[in-house]
Coordinates of C-alpha atoms in Angstrom, one line a residue:
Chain A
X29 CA 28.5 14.5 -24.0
X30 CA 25.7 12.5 -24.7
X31 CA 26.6 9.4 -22.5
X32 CA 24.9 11.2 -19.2
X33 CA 21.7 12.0 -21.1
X34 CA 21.1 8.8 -22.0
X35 CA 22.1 7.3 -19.1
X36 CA 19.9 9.7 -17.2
X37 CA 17.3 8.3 -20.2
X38 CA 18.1 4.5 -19.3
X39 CA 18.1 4.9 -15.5
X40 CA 14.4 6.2 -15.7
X41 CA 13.3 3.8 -18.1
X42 CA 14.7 0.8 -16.1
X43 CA 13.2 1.3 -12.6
X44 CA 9.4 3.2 -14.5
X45 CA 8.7 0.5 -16.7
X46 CA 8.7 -2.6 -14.8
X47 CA 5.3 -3.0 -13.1
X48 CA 6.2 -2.6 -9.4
X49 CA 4.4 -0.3 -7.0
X50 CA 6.3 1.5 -4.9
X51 CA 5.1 3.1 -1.4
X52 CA 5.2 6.4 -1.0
X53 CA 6.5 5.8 2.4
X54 CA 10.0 7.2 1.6
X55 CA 9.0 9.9 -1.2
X56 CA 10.4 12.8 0.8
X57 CA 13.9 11.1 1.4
X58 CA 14.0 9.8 -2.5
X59 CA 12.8 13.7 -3.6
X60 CA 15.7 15.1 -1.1
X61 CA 18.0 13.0 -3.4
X62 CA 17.0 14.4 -6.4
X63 CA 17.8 17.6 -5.4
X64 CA 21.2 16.7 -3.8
X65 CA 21.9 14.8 -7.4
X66 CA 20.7 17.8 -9.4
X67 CA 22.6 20.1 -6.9
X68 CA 25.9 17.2 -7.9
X69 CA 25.2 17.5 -12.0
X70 CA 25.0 21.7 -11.4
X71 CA 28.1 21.8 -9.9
X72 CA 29.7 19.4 -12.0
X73 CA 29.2 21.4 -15.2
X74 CA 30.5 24.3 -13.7
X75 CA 33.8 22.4 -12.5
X76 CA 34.0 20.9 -16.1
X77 CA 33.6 25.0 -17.7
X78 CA 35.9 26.4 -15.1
X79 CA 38.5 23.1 -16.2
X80 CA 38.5 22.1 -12.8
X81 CA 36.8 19.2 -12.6
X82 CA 37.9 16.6 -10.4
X83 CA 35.5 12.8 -10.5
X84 CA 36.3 12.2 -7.0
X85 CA 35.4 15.6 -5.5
X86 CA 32.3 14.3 -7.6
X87 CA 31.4 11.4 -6.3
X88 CA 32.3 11.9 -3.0
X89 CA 30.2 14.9 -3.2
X90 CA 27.4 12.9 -4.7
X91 CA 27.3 10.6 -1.9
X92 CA 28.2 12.6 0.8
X93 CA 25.6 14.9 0.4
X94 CA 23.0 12.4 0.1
X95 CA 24.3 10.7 3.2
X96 CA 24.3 13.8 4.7
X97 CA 20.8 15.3 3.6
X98 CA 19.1 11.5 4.4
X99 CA 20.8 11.8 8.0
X100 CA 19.8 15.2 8.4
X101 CA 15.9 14.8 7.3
X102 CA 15.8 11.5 9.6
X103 CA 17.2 13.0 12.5
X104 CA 14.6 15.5 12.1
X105 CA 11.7 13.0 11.6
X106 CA 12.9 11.2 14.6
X107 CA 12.9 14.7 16.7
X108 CA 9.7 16.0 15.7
X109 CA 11.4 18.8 13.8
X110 CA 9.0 19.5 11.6
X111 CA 10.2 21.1 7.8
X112 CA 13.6 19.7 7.6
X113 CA 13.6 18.6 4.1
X114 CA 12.1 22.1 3.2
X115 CA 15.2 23.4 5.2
X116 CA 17.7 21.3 3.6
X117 CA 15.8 21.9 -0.3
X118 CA 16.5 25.4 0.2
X119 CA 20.2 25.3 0.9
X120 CA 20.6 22.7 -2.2
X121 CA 18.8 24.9 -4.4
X122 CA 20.0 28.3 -3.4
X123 CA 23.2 26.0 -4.7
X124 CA 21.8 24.8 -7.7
X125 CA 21.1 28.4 -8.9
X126 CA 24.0 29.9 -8.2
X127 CA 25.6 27.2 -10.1
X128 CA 22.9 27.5 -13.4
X129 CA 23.7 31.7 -12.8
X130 CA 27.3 30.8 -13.9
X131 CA 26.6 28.5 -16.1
X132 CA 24.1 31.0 -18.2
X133 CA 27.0 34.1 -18.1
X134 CA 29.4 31.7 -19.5
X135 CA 26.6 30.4 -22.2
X136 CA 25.6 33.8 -23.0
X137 CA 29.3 34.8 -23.0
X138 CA 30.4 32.6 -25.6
X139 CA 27.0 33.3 -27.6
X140 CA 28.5 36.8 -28.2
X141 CA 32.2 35.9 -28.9
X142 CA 33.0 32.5 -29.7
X143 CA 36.7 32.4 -28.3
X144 CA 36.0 32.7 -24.8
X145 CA 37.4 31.1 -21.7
X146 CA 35.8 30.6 -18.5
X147 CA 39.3 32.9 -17.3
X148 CA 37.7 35.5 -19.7
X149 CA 34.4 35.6 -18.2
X150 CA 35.6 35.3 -14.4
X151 CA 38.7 36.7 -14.0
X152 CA 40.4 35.1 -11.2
X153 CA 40.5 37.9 -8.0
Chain B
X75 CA 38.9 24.4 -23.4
X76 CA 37.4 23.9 -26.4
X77 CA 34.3 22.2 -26.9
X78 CA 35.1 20.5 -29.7
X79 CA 38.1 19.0 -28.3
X80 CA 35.8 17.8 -25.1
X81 CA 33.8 15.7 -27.9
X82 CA 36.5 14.4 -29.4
X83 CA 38.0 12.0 -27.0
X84 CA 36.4 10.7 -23.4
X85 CA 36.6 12.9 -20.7
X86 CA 37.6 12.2 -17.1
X87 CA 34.1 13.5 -16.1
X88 CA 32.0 11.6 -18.4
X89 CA 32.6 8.1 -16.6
X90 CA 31.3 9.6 -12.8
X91 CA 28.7 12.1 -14.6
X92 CA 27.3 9.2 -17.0
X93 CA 26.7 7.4 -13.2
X94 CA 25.2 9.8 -11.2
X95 CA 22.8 10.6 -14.1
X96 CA 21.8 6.9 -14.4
X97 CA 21.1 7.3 -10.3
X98 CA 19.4 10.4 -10.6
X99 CA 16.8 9.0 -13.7
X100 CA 16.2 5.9 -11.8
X101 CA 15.4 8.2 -8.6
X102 CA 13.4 10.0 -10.7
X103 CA 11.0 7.3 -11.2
X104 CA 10.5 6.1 -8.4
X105 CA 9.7 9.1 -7.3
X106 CA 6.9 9.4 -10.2
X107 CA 5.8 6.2 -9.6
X108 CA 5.6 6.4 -5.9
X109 CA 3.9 9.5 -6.0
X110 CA 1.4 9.1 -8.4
X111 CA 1.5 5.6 -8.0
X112 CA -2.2 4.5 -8.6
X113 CA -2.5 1.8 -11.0
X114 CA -2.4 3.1 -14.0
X115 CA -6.0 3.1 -16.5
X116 CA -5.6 2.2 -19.3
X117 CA -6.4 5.6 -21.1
X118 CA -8.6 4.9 -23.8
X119 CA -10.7 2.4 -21.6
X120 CA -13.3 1.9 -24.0
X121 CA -16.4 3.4 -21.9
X122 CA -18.7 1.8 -23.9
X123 CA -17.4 -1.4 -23.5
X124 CA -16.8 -1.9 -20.5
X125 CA -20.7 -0.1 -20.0
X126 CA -22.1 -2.8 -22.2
X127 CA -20.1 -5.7 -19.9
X128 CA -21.6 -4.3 -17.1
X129 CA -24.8 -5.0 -18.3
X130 CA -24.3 -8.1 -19.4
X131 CA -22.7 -8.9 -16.0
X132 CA -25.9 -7.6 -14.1
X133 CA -28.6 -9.5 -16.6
X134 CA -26.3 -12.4 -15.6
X135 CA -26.4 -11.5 -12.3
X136 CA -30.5 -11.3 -12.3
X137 CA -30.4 -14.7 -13.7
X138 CA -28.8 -16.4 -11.4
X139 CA -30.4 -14.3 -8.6
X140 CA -34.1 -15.8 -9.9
X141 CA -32.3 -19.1 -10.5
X142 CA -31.2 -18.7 -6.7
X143 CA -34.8 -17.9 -6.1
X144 CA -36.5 -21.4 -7.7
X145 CA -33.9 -23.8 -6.0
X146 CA -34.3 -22.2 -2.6
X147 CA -37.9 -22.7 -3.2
X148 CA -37.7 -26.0 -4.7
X149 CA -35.6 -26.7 -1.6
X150 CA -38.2 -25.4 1.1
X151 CA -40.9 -27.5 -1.0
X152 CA -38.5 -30.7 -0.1
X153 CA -37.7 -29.9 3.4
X154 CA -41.5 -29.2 3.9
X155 CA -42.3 -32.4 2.1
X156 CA -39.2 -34.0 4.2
X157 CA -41.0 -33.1 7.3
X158 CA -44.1 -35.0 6.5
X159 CA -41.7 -38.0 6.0
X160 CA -41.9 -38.6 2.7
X161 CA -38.3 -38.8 1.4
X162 CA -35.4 -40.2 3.0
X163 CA -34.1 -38.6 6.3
X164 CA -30.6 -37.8 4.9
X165 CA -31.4 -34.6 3.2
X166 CA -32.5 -33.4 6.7
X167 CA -29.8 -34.0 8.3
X168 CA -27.4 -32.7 5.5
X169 CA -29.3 -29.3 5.4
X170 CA -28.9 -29.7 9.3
X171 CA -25.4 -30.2 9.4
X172 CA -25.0 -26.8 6.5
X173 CA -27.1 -24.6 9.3
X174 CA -25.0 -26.1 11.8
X175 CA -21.5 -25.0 10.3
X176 CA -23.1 -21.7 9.3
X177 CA -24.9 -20.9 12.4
X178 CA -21.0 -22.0 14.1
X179 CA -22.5 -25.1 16.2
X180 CA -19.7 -27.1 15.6
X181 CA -16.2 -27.1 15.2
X182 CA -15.1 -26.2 11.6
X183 CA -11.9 -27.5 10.2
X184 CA -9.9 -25.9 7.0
X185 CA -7.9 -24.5 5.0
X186 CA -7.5 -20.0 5.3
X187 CA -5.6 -17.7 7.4
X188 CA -4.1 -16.7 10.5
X189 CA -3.7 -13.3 11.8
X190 CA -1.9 -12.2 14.9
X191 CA -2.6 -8.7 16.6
X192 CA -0.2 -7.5 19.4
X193 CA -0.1 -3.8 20.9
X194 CA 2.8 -2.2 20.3
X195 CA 6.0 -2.5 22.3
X196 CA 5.3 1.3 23.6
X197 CA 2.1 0.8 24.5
X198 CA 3.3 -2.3 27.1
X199 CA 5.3 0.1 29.3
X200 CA 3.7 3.3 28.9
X201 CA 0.3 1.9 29.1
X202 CA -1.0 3.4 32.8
X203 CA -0.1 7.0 31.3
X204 CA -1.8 6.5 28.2
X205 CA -4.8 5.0 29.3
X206 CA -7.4 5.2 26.5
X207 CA -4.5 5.2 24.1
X208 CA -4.8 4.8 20.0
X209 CA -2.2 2.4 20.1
X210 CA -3.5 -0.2 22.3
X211 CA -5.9 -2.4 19.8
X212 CA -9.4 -1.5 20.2
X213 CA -12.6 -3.1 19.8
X214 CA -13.2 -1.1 15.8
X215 CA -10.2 -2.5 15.0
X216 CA -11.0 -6.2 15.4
X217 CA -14.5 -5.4 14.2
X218 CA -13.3 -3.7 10.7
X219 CA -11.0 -7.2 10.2
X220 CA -13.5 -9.2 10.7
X221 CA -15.9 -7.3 8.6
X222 CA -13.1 -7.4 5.8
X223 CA -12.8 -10.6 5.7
X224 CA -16.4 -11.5 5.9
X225 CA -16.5 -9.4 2.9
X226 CA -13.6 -11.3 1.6
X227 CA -15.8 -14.3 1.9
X228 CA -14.7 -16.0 5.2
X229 CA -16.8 -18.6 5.9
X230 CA -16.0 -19.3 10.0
X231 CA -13.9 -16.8 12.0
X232 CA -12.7 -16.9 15.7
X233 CA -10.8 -14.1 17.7
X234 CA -8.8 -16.1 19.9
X235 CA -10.9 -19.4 19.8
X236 CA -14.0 -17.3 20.3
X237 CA -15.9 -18.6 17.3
X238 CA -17.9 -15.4 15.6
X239 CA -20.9 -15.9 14.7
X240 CA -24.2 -13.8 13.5
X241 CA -25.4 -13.1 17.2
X242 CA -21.6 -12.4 18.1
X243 CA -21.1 -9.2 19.7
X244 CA -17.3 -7.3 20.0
X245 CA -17.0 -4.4 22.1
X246 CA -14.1 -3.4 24.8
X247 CA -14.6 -3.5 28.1
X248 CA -11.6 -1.7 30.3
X249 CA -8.4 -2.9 28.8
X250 CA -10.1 -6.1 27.3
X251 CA -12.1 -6.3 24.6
X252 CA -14.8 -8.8 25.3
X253 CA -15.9 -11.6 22.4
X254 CA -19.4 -13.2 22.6
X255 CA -19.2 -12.2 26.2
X256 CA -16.0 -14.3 26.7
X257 CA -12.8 -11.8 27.7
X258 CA -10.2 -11.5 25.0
X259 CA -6.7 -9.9 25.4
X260 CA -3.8 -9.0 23.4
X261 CA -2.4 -10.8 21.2
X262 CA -4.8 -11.3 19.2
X263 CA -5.2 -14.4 17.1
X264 CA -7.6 -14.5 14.6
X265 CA -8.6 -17.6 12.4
X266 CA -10.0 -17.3 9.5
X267 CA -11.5 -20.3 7.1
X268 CA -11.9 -19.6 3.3
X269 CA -10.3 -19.0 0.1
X270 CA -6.6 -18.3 1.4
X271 CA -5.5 -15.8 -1.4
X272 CA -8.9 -13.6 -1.2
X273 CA -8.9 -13.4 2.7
X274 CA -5.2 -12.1 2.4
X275 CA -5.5 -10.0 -0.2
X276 CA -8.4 -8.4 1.0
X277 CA -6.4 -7.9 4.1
X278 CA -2.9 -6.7 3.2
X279 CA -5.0 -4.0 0.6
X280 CA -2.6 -1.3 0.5
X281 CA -4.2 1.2 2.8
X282 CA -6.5 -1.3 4.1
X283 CA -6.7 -2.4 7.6
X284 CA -4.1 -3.8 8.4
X285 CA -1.8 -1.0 6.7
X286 CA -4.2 1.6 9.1
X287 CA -3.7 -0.9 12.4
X288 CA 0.3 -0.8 11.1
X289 CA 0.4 2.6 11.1
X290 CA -0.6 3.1 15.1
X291 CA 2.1 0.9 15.7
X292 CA 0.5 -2.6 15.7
X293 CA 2.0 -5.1 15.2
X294 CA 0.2 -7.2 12.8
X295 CA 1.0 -10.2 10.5
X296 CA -0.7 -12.5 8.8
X297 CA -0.2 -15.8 7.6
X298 CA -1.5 -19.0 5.4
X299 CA -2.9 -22.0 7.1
X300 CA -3.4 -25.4 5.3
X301 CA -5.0 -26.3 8.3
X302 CA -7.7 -24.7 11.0
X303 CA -9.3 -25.9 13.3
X304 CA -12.0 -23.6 14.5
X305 CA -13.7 -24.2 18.1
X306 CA -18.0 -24.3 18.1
X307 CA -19.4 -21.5 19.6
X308 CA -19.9 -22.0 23.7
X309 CA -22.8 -20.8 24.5
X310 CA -25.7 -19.1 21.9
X311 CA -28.5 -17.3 23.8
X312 CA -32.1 -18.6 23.4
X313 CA -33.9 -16.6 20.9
X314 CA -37.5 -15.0 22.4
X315 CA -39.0 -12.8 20.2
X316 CA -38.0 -14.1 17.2
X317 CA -40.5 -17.0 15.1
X318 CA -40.5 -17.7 12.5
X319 CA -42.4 -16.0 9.5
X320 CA -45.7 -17.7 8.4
X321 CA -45.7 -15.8 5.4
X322 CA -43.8 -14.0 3.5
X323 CA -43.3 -10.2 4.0
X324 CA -45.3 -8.0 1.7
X325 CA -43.2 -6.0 -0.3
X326 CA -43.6 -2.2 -0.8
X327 CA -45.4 -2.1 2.7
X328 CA -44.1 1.5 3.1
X329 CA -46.6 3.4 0.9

């Protein structure tokens, strides 16, 4: 439970403290994968409530999606498509908050009755 | 699904989540560093301090200005007395041979850089269409180098073995630039002699010239010499008008 905090804690720490300036050539591609990494944890906690979680739809998704959203913003860059990592932030975080909206009803669910199951909360259709 | 049970014992997820999160903090950074990535100030920066070291630095700096003063005077009083031949002829010709390697009358040799200037690769085959194109290298551009490293403390400069000297003008003329009325064309080579590590620094500043020539798509690099050889300047056109000074200027003339 804790072991992704910290790790989230050490990754930070490793590459902010040591004194190297980096350009801010590549900012918008690094932000893009931010998103696509926060749009990765979102979905993972939901996978892990609904007991469905599955580490290499994970990864794969992790990476893919970077690949993907990296390809995607270049292609634009290189075409003179101007907005393309606005385009591709909104689809990631249209994501993100569907993701946090389940999360909260589940939270919220089991802040009112404390045996609860994600089955409870979303009954399968 | 019980939460408790999820502490309990390692979870299949907490391997690839504990990874991505260690990706994700260390993007994270970057991303703080490399967008607010001026060097940081220390944030209590002792104002006075550093106010009263800046004083101290100037006083210093007044000293040695008046210091600078008496020898050059001392100095003109020796070369005067020189003149009348009273002291040996050596000193003459030393202080001749110091205005001769700063006035660029002769070939310099030494230690400093080496930077090379070429239009980019577009600007080759495209360059009828373009015509007056940003990317070709234009006369500003050579001119802000050399006035950074002049800044930087370069003590001779040439732009492809025209030497540059006080007189030397740098202007483009059609698709050439022209240096001390010599033609110069791409690439551009241009020696520098002084202290190797200021002259490049000065240079490579981030967001400094040659990160703004970089930028247009020239290509630029520069490198570190041991060794320079700098031609004399060709030709220097006779001065006219200019004499010089029997006395000193008045100062506060402008009342």
């Amino acid at each position: 439970m804790w072991l992704p905090i910290l790790a989230l804690i050490i990754g930070f720490v490793l590459f902010y403290l040591p004194h190297i300036q980096y350009r801010p050539d590549y900012t918008e591609y690094i932000g893009l994968a931010v998103v696509v990494g926060l749009d990765s944890l979102a979905g993972a906690v939901r996978s892990i409530i609904e007991g469905k979680f599955s580490d290499r739809i994970f990864i794969s998704g992790f990476f893919s999606n970077t690949a993907i959203a990296t390809l995607l913003l270049f292609l634009g860059n290189t075409l003179g498509i101007r907005n393309v990592a606005v385009a591709i932030m909104v689809a990631l975080v249209i994501r993100i908050f569907n993701n946090l909206g389940f999360i909260r009803r589940y939270v919220v669910a089991r802040l009112f009755e404390k045996r609860i199951t994600a089955e409870k909360v979303f009954p399968e259709p | 699904m019980k939460m408790q049970a999820m502490l309990g014992k390692p979870q299949p997820w907490v391997l690839p989540v504990t990874f991505v999160c260690l990706a994700l903090g260390a993007l994270i950074a970057i991303m703080i560093k490399a967008s607010f990535g001026m060097p940081e100030i220390d944030p209590d920066a002792r104002p006075a301090e550093l106010r009263a070291h800046v004083l101290k630095l100037t006083s210093q700096m007044k000293d040695l200005e008046n210091e600078n003063q008496t020898l050059r005077d001392e100095k003109d009083q020796m070369i005067d007395s020189l003149a009348k031949g009273e002291q040996n002829i050596k000193l003459i010709t030393d202080e001749l041979d110091n205005l001769r390697l700063r006035s660029g009358t002769t070939p310099v040799e030494g230690r400093g850089i080496v930077i090379t200037i070429d239009d980019t690769k577009m600007a080759r085959t495209e360059l009828p269409t373009l015509g007056d194109s940003p990317i070709l290298t234009h006369d500003v551009d050579l001119l802000m180098l050399v006035n950074e490293l002049r800044a930087a403390g370069a003590e001779a400069i040439a732009i492809n073995d025209q030497r540059v000297v006080a007189s030397t003008a740098i202007r483009c003329v059609g698709p050439v630039i022209n240096v001390n009325n010599h033609q110069v064309g791409a690439p551009f080579i241009i020696k520098a002699i002084g202290k190797q590590d200021n002259l490049a620094g000065a240079i490579n500043l981030p967001y400094g010239v040659l990160d703004q020539l970089k930028q247009l798509d020239i290509q630029a690099s520069v490198v570190k010499r041991d060794k320079i050889n700098l031609p004399a300047i060709s030709r220097l056109a006779p001065y006219e008008e200019s004499k010089v000074a029997t006395k000193a200027p008045e100062e506060n003339t402008n009342r």
